[in-house]
Amino acid sequence: MNLQFLWMMLVFGGLLFFMQRQQRKQQAKRQEQMASLAKGTEIVTIGGLYGVIDEIDRESNKMVLDVDGVYLTFEMTALKAVVNTPVVEETAVDVEQEEVVEETIETSDK
């Protein structure tokens, strides 16, 4: 009877280990997702509302979503999934075009 109890405890301990490991992976993924939020990110809330992030206040854990011109404030925990991340536009380097100064070369035919 002691051997069966030992095996059951061993299997139970293994199950707990793998469940905690999976939960940690999901939590790390969620934290990474929350950290990557930026203005312009399209998301889905837990209520099924699609919107684009207009403002993020990380101190108070709130975000303002633009839903077809209507601005709604949600807690950041209302995030269910990120649909599209904003495309980071490459900053155009201002290249100053140098004015080409054409000098007229005078030739003298004397």
PDB file of C-alpha atoms in Angstrom:
ATOM      1  CA  MET A   1       0.000   0.000   0.000  1.00  0.00           C
ATOM      2  CA  ASN A   2       2.875   2.372   0.699  1.00  0.00           C
ATOM      3  CA  LEU A   3       4.253   1.792  -2.794  1.00  0.00           C
ATOM      4  CA  GLN A   4       0.931   2.715  -4.452  1.00  0.00           C
ATOM      5  CA  PHE A   5       0.670   5.830  -2.322  1.00  0.00           C
ATOM      6  CA  LEU A   6       4.229   6.797  -3.239  1.00  0.00           C
ATOM      7  CA  TRP A   7       3.506   6.383  -6.968  1.00  0.00           C
ATOM      8  CA  MET A   8       0.315   8.418  -6.716  1.00  0.00           C
ATOM      9  CA  MET A   9       2.148  11.218  -4.927  1.00  0.00           C
ATOM     10  CA  LEU A  10       4.938  11.113  -7.523  1.00  0.00           C
ATOM     11  CA  VAL A  11       2.462  11.356 -10.417  1.00  0.00           C
ATOM     12  CA  PHE A  12       0.530  14.132  -8.648  1.00  0.00           C
ATOM     13  CA  GLY A  13       3.769  16.067  -8.040  1.00  0.00           C
ATOM     14  CA  GLY A  14       4.722  15.708 -11.730  1.00  0.00           C
ATOM     15  CA  LEU A  15       1.336  17.003 -12.837  1.00  0.00           C
ATOM     16  CA  LEU A  16       1.632  20.023 -10.546  1.00  0.00           C
ATOM     17  CA  PHE A  17       5.117  20.763 -11.877  1.00  0.00           C
ATOM     18  CA  PHE A  18       4.014  20.719 -15.526  1.00  0.00           C
ATOM     19  CA  MET A  19       0.866  22.739 -14.841  1.00  0.00           C
ATOM     20  CA  GLN A  20       2.854  25.447 -13.047  1.00  0.00           C
ATOM     21  CA  ARG A  21       5.405  25.487 -15.842  1.00  0.00           C
ATOM     22  CA  GLN A  22       2.692  26.006 -18.466  1.00  0.00           C
ATOM     23  CA  GLN A  23       1.084  28.725 -16.351  1.00  0.00           C
ATOM     24  CA  ARG A  24       4.411  30.574 -16.069  1.00  0.00           C
ATOM     25  CA  LYS A  25       4.844  30.468 -19.848  1.00  0.00           C
ATOM     26  CA  GLN A  26       1.376  31.906 -20.376  1.00  0.00           C
ATOM     27  CA  GLN A  27       2.007  34.606 -17.783  1.00  0.00           C
ATOM     28  CA  ALA A  28       5.312  35.575 -19.429  1.00  0.00           C
ATOM     29  CA  LYS A  29       3.591  35.764 -22.820  1.00  0.00           C
ATOM     30  CA  ARG A  30       0.855  37.973 -21.351  1.00  0.00           C
ATOM     31  CA  GLN A  31       3.424  40.303 -19.742  1.00  0.00           C
ATOM     32  CA  GLU A  32       5.292  40.570 -23.045  1.00  0.00           C
ATOM     33  CA  GLN A  33       2.032  41.338 -24.831  1.00  0.00           C
ATOM     34  CA  MET A  34       1.152  44.071 -22.320  1.00  0.00           C
ATOM     35  CA  ALA A  35       4.613  45.612 -22.579  1.00  0.00           C
ATOM     36  CA  SER A  36       4.446  45.742 -26.370  1.00  0.00           C
ATOM     37  CA  LEU A  37       1.222  47.766 -26.462  1.00  0.00           C
ATOM     38  CA  ALA A  38       1.575  51.113 -28.188  1.00  0.00           C
ATOM     39  CA  LYS A  39      -0.587  53.754 -29.794  1.00  0.00           C
ATOM     40  CA  GLY A  40      -2.082  52.396 -32.985  1.00  0.00           C
ATOM     41  CA  THR A  41      -2.215  48.750 -31.886  1.00  0.00           C
ATOM     42  CA  GLU A  42      -5.464  47.054 -32.848  1.00  0.00           C
ATOM     43  CA  ILE A  43      -6.790  44.851 -30.051  1.00  0.00           C
ATOM     44  CA  VAL A  44      -9.805  42.812 -28.952  1.00  0.00           C
ATOM     45  CA  THR A  45     -11.198  43.243 -25.444  1.00  0.00           C
ATOM     46  CA  ILE A  46     -12.573  40.434 -23.309  1.00  0.00           C
ATOM     47  CA  GLY A  47     -16.034  41.657 -24.290  1.00  0.00           C
ATOM     48  CA  GLY A  48     -15.273  41.127 -27.981  1.00  0.00           C
ATOM     49  CA  LEU A  49     -14.886  44.813 -28.845  1.00  0.00           C
ATOM     50  CA  TYR A  50     -12.362  45.588 -31.578  1.00  0.00           C
ATOM     51  CA  GLY A  51     -10.555  48.900 -31.253  1.00  0.00           C
ATOM     52  CA  VAL A  52      -7.340  50.794 -31.820  1.00  0.00           C
ATOM     53  CA  ILE A  53      -5.336  52.060 -28.853  1.00  0.00           C
ATOM     54  CA  ASP A  54      -5.276  55.859 -28.756  1.00  0.00           C
ATOM     55  CA  GLU A  55      -3.681  56.426 -25.335  1.00  0.00           C
ATOM     56  CA  ILE A  56      -2.007  54.238 -22.711  1.00  0.00           C
ATOM     57  CA  ASP A  57      -1.579  55.163 -19.057  1.00  0.00           C
ATOM     58  CA  ARG A  58       0.611  52.453 -17.534  1.00  0.00           C
ATOM     59  CA  GLU A  59       0.603  54.053 -14.079  1.00  0.00           C
ATOM     60  CA  SER A  60      -3.159  53.722 -13.659  1.00  0.00           C
ATOM     61  CA  ASN A  61      -3.394  50.638 -15.932  1.00  0.00           C
ATOM     62  CA  LYS A  62      -5.853  52.256 -18.318  1.00  0.00           C
ATOM     63  CA  MET A  63      -6.046  52.556 -22.065  1.00  0.00           C
ATOM     64  CA  VAL A  64      -8.263  54.612 -24.342  1.00  0.00           C
ATOM     65  CA  LEU A  65      -9.576  52.815 -27.411  1.00  0.00           C
ATOM     66  CA  ASP A  66     -10.778  54.434 -30.599  1.00  0.00           C
ATOM     67  CA  VAL A  67     -13.765  52.429 -31.823  1.00  0.00           C
ATOM     68  CA  ASP A  68     -14.967  54.027 -35.063  1.00  0.00           C
ATOM     69  CA  GLY A  69     -14.520  57.541 -33.691  1.00  0.00           C
ATOM     70  CA  VAL A  70     -15.891  56.758 -30.221  1.00  0.00           C
ATOM     71  CA  TYR A  71     -13.261  56.899 -27.478  1.00  0.00           C
ATOM     72  CA  LEU A  72     -13.711  54.363 -24.663  1.00  0.00           C
ATOM     73  CA  THR A  73     -11.561  53.913 -21.564  1.00  0.00           C
ATOM     74  CA  PHE A  74     -10.728  50.364 -20.440  1.00  0.00           C
ATOM     75  CA  GLU A  75      -8.509  48.765 -17.862  1.00  0.00           C
ATOM     76  CA  MET A  76      -5.490  47.140 -19.413  1.00  0.00           C
ATOM     77  CA  THR A  77      -6.632  43.795 -18.011  1.00  0.00           C
ATOM     78  CA  ALA A  78      -9.571  43.970 -20.451  1.00  0.00           C
ATOM     79  CA  LEU A  79      -7.135  43.056 -23.236  1.00  0.00           C
ATOM     80  CA  LYS A  80      -7.908  39.673 -24.743  1.00  0.00           C
ATOM     81  CA  ALA A  81      -5.722  39.607 -27.848  1.00  0.00           C
ATOM     82  CA  VAL A  82      -3.629  41.812 -30.079  1.00  0.00           C
ATOM     83  CA  VAL A  83      -4.946  41.780 -33.644  1.00  0.00           C
ATOM     84  CA  ASN A  84      -2.384  43.999 -35.397  1.00  0.00           C
ATOM     85  CA  THR A  85       0.650  45.779 -34.103  1.00  0.00           C
ATOM     86  CA  PRO A  86       1.298  49.245 -35.481  1.00  0.00           C
ATOM     87  CA  VAL A  87       3.629  49.492 -38.415  1.00  0.00           C
ATOM     88  CA  VAL A  88       6.614  51.491 -37.329  1.00  0.00           C
ATOM     89  CA  GLU A  89       7.229  54.005 -40.037  1.00  0.00           C
ATOM     90  CA  GLU A  90      10.828  54.560 -40.812  1.00  0.00           C
ATOM     91  CA  THR A  91      11.746  58.115 -40.117  1.00  0.00           C
ATOM     92  CA  ALA A  92      12.696  59.793 -43.312  1.00  0.00           C
ATOM     93  CA  VAL A  93      16.081  61.318 -43.106  1.00  0.00           C
ATOM     94  CA  ASP A  94      15.864  64.905 -44.153  1.00  0.00           C
ATOM     95  CA  VAL A  95      18.317  65.205 -46.918  1.00  0.00           C
ATOM     96  CA  GLU A  96      19.032  68.754 -47.706  1.00  0.00           C
ATOM     97  CA  GLN A  97      19.354  69.135 -51.358  1.00  0.00           C
ATOM     98  CA  GLU A  98      22.311  71.241 -52.096  1.00  0.00           C
ATOM     99  CA  GLU A  99      21.708  73.876 -54.609  1.00  0.00           C
ATOM    100  CA  VAL A 100      23.860  73.334 -57.541  1.00  0.00           C
ATOM    101  CA  VAL A 101      25.458  76.564 -58.385  1.00  0.00           C
ATOM    102  CA  GLU A 102      26.214  76.775 -62.021  1.00  0.00           C
ATOM    103  CA  GLU A 103      28.992  79.050 -62.854  1.00  0.00           C
ATOM    104  CA  THR A 104      29.059  80.611 -66.200  1.00  0.00           C
ATOM    105  CA  ILE A 105      32.388  80.301 -67.746  1.00  0.00           C
ATOM    106  CA  GLU A 106      33.126  83.184 -69.982  1.00  0.00           C
ATOM    107  CA  THR A 107      35.342  82.627 -72.823  1.00  0.00           C
ATOM    108  CA  SER A 108      36.971  85.474 -74.439  1.00  0.00           C
ATOM    109  CA  ASP A 109      37.489  85.489 -78.111  1.00  0.00           C
ATOM    110  CA  LYS A 110      39.794  88.434 -78.460  1.00  0.00           C
TER     111      LYS A 110
END
